PDB file of C-alpha atoms in Angstrom:
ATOM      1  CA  UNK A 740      -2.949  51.258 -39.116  1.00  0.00           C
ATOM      2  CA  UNK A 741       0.631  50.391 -39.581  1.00  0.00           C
ATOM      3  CA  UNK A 742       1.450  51.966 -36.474  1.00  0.00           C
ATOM      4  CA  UNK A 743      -0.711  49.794 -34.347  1.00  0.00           C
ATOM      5  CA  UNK A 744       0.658  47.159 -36.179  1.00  0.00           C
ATOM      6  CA  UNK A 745       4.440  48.076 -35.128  1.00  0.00           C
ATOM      7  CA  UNK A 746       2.432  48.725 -31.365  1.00  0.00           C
ATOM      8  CA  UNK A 747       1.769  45.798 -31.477  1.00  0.00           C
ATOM      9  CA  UNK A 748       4.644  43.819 -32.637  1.00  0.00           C
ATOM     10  CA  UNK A 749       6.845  45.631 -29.889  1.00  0.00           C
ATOM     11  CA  UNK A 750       4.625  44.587 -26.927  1.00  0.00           C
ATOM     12  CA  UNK A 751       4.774  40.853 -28.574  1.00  0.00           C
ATOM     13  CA  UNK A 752       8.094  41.132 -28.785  1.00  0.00           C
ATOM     14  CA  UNK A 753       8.563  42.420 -24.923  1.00  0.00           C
ATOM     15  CA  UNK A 754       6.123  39.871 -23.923  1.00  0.00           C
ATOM     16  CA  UNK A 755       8.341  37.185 -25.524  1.00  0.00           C
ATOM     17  CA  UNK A 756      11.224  38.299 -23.695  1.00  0.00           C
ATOM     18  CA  UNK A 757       9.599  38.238 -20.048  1.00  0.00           C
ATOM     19  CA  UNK A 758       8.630  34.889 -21.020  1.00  0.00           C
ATOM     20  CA  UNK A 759      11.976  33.930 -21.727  1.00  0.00           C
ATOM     21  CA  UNK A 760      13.040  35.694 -18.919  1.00  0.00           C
ATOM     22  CA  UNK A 761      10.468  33.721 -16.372  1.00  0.00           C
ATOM     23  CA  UNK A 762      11.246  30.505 -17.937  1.00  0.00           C
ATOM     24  CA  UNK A 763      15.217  30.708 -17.649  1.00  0.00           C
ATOM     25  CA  UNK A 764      14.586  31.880 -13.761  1.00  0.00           C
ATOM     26  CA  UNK A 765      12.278  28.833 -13.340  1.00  0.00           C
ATOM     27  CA  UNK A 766      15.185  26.395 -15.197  1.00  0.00           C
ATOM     28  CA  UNK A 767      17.516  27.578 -12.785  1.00  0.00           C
ATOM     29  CA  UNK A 768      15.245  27.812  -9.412  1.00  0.00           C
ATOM     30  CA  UNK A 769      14.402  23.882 -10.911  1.00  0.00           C
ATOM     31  CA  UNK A 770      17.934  22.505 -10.351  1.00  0.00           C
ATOM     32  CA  UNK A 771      19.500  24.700  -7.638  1.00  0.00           C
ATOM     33  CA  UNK A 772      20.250  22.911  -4.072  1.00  0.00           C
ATOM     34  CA  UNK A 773      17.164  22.488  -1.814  1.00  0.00           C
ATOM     35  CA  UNK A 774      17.331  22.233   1.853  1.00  0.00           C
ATOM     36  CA  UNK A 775      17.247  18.895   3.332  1.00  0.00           C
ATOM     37  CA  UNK A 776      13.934  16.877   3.541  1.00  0.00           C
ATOM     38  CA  UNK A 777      11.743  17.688   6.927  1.00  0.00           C
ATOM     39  CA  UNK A 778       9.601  15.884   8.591  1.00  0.00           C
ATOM     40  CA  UNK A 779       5.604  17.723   8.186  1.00  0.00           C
ATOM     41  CA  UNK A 780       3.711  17.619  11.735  1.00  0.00           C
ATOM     42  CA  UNK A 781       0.293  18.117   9.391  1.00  0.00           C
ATOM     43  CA  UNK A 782       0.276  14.796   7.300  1.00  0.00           C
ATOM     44  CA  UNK A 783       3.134  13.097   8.932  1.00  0.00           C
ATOM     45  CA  UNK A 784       5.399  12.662   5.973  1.00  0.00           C
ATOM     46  CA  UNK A 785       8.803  13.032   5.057  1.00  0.00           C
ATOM     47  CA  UNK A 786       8.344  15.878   2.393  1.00  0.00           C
ATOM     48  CA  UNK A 787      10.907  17.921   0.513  1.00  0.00           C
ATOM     49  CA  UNK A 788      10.686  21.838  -1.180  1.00  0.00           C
ATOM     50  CA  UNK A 789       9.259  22.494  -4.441  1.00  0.00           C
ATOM     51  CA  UNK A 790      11.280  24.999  -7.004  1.00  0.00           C
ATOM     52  CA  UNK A 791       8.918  27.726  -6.009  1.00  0.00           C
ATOM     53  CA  UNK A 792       9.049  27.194  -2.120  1.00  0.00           C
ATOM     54  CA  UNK A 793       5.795  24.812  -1.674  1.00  0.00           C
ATOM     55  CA  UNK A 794       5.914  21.324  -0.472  1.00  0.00           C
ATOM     56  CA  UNK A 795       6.374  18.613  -2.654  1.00  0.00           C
ATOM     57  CA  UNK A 796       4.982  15.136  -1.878  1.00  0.00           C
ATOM     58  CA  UNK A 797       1.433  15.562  -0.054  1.00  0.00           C
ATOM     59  CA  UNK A 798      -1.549  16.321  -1.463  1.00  0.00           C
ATOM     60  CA  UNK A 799      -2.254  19.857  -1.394  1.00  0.00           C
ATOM     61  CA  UNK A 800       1.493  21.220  -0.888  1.00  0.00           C
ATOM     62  CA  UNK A 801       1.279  23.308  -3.815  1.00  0.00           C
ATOM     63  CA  UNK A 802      -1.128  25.320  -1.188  1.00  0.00           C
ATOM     64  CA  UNK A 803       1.550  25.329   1.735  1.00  0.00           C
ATOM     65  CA  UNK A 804       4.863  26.914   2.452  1.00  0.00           C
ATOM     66  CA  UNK A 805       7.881  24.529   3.020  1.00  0.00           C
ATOM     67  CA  UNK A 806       9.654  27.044   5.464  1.00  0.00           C
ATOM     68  CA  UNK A 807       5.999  27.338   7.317  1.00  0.00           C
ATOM     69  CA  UNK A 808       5.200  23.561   8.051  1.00  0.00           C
ATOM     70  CA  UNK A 809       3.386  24.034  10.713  1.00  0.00           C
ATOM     71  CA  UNK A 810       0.631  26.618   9.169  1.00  0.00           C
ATOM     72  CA  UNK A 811      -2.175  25.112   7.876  1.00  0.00           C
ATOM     73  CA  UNK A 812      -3.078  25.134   3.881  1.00  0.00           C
ATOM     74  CA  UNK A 813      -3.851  28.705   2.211  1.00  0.00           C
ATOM     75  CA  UNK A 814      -7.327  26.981   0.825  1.00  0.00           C
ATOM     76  CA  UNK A 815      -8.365  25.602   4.891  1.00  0.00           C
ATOM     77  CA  UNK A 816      -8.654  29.409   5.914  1.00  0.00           C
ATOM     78  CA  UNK A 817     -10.616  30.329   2.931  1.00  0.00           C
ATOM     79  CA  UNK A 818     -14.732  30.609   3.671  1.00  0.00           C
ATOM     80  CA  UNK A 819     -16.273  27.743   4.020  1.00  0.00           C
ATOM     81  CA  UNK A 820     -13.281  25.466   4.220  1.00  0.00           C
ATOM     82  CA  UNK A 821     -13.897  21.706   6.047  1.00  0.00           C
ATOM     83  CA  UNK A 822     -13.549  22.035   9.758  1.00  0.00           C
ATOM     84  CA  UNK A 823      -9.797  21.896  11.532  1.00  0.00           C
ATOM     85  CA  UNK A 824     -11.004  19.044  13.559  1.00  0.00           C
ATOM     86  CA  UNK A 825     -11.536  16.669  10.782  1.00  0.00           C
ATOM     87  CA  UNK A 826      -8.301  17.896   9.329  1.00  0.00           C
ATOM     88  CA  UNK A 827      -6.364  17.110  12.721  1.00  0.00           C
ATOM     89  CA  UNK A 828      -7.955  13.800  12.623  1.00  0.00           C
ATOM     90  CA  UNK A 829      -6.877  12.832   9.119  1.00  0.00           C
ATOM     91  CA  UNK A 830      -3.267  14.362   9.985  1.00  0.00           C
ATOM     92  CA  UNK A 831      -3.186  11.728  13.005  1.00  0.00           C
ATOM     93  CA  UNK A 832      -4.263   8.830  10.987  1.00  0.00           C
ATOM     94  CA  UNK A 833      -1.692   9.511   8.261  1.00  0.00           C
ATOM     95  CA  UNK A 834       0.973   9.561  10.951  1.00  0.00           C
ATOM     96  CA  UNK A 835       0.531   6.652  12.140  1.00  0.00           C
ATOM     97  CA  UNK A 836      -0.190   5.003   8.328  1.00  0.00           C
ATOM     98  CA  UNK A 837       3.187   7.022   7.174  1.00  0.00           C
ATOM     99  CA  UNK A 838       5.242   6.186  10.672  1.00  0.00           C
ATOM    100  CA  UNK A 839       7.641   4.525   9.311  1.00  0.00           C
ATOM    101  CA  UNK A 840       8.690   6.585   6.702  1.00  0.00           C
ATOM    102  CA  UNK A 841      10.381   9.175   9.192  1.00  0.00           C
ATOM    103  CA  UNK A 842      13.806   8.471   8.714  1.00  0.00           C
ATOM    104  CA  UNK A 843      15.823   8.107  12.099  1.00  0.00           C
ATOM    105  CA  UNK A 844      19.425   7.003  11.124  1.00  0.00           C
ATOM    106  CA  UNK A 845      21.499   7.491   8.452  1.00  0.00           C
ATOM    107  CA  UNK A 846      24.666   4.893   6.858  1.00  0.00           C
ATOM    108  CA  UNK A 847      27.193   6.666   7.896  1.00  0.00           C
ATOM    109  CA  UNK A 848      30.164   4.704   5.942  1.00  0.00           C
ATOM    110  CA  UNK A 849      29.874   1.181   3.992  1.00  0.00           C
ATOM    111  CA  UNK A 850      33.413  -1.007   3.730  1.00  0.00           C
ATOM    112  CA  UNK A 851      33.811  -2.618   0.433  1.00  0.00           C
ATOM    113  CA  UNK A 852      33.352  -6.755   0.021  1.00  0.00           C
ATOM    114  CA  UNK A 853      30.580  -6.097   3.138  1.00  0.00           C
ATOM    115  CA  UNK A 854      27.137  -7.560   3.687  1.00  0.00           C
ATOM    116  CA  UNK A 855      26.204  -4.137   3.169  1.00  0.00           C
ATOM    117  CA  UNK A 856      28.207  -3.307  -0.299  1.00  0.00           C
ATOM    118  CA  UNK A 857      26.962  -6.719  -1.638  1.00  0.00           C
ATOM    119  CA  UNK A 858      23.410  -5.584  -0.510  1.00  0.00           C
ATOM    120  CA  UNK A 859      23.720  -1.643  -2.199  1.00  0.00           C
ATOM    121  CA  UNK A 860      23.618   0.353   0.478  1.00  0.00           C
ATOM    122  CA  UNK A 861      25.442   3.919   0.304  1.00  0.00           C
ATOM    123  CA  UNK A 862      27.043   6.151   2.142  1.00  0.00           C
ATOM    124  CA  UNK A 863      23.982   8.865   3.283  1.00  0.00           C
ATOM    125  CA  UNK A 864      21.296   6.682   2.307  1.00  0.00           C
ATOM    126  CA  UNK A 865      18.678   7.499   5.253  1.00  0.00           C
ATOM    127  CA  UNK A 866      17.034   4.330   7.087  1.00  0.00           C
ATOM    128  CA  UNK A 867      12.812   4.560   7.361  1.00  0.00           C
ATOM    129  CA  UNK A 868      13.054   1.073   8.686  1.00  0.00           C
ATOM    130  CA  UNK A 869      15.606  -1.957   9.477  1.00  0.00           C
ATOM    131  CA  UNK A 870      13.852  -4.983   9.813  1.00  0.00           C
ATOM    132  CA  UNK A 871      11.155  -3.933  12.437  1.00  0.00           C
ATOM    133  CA  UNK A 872      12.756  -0.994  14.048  1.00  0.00           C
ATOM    134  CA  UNK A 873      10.746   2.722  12.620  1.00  0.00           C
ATOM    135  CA  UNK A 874      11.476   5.901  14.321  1.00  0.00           C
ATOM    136  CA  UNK A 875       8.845   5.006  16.946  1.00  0.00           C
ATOM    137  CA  UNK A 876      10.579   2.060  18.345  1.00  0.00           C
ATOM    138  CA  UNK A 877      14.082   1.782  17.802  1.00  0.00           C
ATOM    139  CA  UNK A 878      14.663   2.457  21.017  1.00  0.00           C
ATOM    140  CA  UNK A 879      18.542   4.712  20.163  1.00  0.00           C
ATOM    141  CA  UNK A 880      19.373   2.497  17.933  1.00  0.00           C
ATOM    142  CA  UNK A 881      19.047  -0.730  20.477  1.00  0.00           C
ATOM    143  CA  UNK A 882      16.881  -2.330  18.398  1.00  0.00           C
ATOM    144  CA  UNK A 883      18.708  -2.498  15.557  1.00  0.00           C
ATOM    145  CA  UNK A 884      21.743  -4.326  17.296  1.00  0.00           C
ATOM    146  CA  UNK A 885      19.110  -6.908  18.244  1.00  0.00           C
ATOM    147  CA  UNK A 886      17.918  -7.383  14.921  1.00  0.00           C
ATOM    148  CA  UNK A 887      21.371  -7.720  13.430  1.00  0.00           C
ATOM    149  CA  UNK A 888      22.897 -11.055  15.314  1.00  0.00           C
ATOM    150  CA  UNK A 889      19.553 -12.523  14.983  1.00  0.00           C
ATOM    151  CA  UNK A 890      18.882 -12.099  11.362  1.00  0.00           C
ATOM    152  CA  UNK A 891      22.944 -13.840  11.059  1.00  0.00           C
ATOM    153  CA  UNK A 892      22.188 -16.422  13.631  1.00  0.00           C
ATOM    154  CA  UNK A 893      19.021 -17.332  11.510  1.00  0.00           C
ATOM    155  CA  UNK A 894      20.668 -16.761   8.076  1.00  0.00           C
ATOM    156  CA  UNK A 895      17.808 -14.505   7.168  1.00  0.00           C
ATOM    157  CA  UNK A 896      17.958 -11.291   5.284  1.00  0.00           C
ATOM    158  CA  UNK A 897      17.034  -7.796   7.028  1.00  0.00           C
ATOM    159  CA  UNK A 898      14.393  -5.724   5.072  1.00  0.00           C
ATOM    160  CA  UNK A 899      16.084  -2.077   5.107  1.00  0.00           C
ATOM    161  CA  UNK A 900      13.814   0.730   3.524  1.00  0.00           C
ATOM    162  CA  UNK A 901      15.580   3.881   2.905  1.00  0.00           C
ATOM    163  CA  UNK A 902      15.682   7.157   1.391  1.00  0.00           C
ATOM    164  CA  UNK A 903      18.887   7.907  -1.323  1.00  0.00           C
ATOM    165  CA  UNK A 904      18.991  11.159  -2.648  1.00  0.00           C
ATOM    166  CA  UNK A 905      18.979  11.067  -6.819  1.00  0.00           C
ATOM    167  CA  UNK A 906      22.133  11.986  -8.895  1.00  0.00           C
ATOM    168  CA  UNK A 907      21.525  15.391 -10.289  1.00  0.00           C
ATOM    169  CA  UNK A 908      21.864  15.889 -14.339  1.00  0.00           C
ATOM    170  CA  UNK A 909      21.164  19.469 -14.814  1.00  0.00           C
ATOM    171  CA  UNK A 910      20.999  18.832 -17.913  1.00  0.00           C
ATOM    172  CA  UNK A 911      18.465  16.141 -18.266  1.00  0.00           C
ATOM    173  CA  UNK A 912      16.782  17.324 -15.163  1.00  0.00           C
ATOM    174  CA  UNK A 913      15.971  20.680 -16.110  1.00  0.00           C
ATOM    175  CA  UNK A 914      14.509  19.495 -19.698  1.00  0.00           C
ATOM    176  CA  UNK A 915      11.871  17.069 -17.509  1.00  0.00           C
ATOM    177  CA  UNK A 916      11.525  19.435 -14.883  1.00  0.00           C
ATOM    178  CA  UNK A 917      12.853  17.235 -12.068  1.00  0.00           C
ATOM    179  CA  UNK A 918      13.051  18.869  -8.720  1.00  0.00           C
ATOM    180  CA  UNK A 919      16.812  18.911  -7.348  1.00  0.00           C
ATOM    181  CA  UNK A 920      17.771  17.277  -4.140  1.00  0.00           C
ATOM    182  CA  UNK A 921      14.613  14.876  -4.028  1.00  0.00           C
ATOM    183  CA  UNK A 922      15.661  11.462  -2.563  1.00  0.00           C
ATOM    184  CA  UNK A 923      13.941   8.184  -4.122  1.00  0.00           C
ATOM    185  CA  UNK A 924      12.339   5.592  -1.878  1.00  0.00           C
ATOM    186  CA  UNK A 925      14.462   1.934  -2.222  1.00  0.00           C
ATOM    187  CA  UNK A 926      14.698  -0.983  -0.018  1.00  0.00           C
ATOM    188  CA  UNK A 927      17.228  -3.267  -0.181  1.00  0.00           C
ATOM    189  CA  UNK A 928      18.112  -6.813   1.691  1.00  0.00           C
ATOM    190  CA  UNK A 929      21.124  -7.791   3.976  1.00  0.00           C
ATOM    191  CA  UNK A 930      21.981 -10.855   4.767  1.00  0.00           C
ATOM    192  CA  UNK A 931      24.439  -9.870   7.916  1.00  0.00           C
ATOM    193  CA  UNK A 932      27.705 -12.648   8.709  1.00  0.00           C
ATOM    194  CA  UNK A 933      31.193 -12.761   9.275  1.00  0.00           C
ATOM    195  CA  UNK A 934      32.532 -11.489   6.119  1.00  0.00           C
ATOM    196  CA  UNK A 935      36.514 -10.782   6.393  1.00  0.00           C
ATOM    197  CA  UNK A 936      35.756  -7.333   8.761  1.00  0.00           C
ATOM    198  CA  UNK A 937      34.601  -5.979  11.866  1.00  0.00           C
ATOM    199  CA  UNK A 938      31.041  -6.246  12.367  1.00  0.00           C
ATOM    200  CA  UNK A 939      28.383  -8.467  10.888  1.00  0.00           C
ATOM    201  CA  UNK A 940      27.212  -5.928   8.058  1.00  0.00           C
ATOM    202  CA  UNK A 941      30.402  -3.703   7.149  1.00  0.00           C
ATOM    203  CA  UNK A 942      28.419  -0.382   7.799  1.00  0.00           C
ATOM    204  CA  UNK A 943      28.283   2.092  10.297  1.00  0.00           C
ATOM    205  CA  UNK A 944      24.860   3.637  11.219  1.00  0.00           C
ATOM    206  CA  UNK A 945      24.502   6.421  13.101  1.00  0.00           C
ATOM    207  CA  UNK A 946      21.350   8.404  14.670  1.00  0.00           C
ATOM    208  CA  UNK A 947      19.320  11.099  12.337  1.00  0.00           C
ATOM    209  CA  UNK A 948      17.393  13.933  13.404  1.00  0.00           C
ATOM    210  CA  UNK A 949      15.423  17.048  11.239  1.00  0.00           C
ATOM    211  CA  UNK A 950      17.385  19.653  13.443  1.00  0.00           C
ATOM    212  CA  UNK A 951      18.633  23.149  12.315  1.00  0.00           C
ATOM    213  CA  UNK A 952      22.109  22.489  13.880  1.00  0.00           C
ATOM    214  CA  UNK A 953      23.022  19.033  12.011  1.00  0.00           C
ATOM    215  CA  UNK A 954      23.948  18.602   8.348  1.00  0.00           C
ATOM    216  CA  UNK A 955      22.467  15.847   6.280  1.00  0.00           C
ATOM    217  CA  UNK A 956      25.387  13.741   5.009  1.00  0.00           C
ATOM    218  CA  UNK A 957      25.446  14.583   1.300  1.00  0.00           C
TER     219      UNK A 957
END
């Protein structure tokens, strides 16, 4: 009897340290650098990788690979799984619902006492929309620098929506389990006008694009 007993104490005791173990790998995979957010042809949103490589941010991405976009869920080639048709469909309408969340420019540099300081943009924060202008219609950036002399002529402020990635705690973030590198969804106004420097909002913006050879401004 008492050497069951030790038995079993020693696998507890094993089993206690693989936990351990599992959960200190986890911590770490938790708040370690994730690649930068892609754009997911299936749902048409902006969606960023989990700890454990799924997607985070659509409803069934713990089901999907982040480096595999394109493949469809595990669960869809499983027997009896809803037809690819429908799926296709419901992909399309959430496009065009989520359009405007693609980003398609990025601030490339804010001047202090700007428009754009006063306002809170930042340096990297990623534009989903400016005013009217999405990814489907701004045209290179054309529409924007209609939008901007307008909006000053007018004295009106310009809606921007954009994506700012969080300031990582490690500490505090790996106690609540809060991915790294996920960006937060703000929108702030701009009132654009002569303010003391060149331009009428004291920002640069520049074009953004999902592509392998470009680095997202960190």
């Amino acid at each position: 009897m008492m050497k069951q007993i030790e038995t079993g104490l020693v696998k507890a005791a094993a089993f206690s340290r693989t936990s351990a173990e599992e959960k200190g790998k986890e911590r770490e995979a938790r708040v370690a650098s994730k690649p930068k957010p892609k754009f997911d042809p299936i749902t048409g949103k902006w969606v960023t990788m989990n700890w454990d490589g799924t997607v985070a941010g659509v409803e069934g991405g713990d089901q999907r690979n982040f480096g595999h976009l394109e493949a469809p869920p595990i669960s869809a080639s499983a027997p009896g799984a809803p037809s690819s048709v429908g799926a296709t469909a419901a992909a399309v309408d959430a496009q065009e619902d989520e359009g405007n969340l693609v980003p398609f420019a990025v601030v490339d540099t804010v001047f202090p006492h700007s428009p754009a300081s006063a306002a809170g943009l930042h340096e990297g924060d990623l534009i989903v929309k400016f005013g009217a202008a999405t990814h489907l219609n701004h045209d290179d950036l054309k529409l924007l620098a209609q939008i901007v002399p307008e909006a000053a002529g007018n004295r009106k402020e310009i809606q921007i929506q954009i994506l700012r990635r969080r300031t990582v705690n490690h500490a505090h973030d790996a106690a609540h389990n809060v991915e790294a590198g996920v960006r937060e969804e703000l929108t702030v106004d701009v009132l654009p006008g002569p303010w003391g420097g060149r331009g009428l909002l004291g920002c640069h913006i520049k074009g953004y694009s999902d592509t392998p050879d470009r680095e997202e401004p960190s």
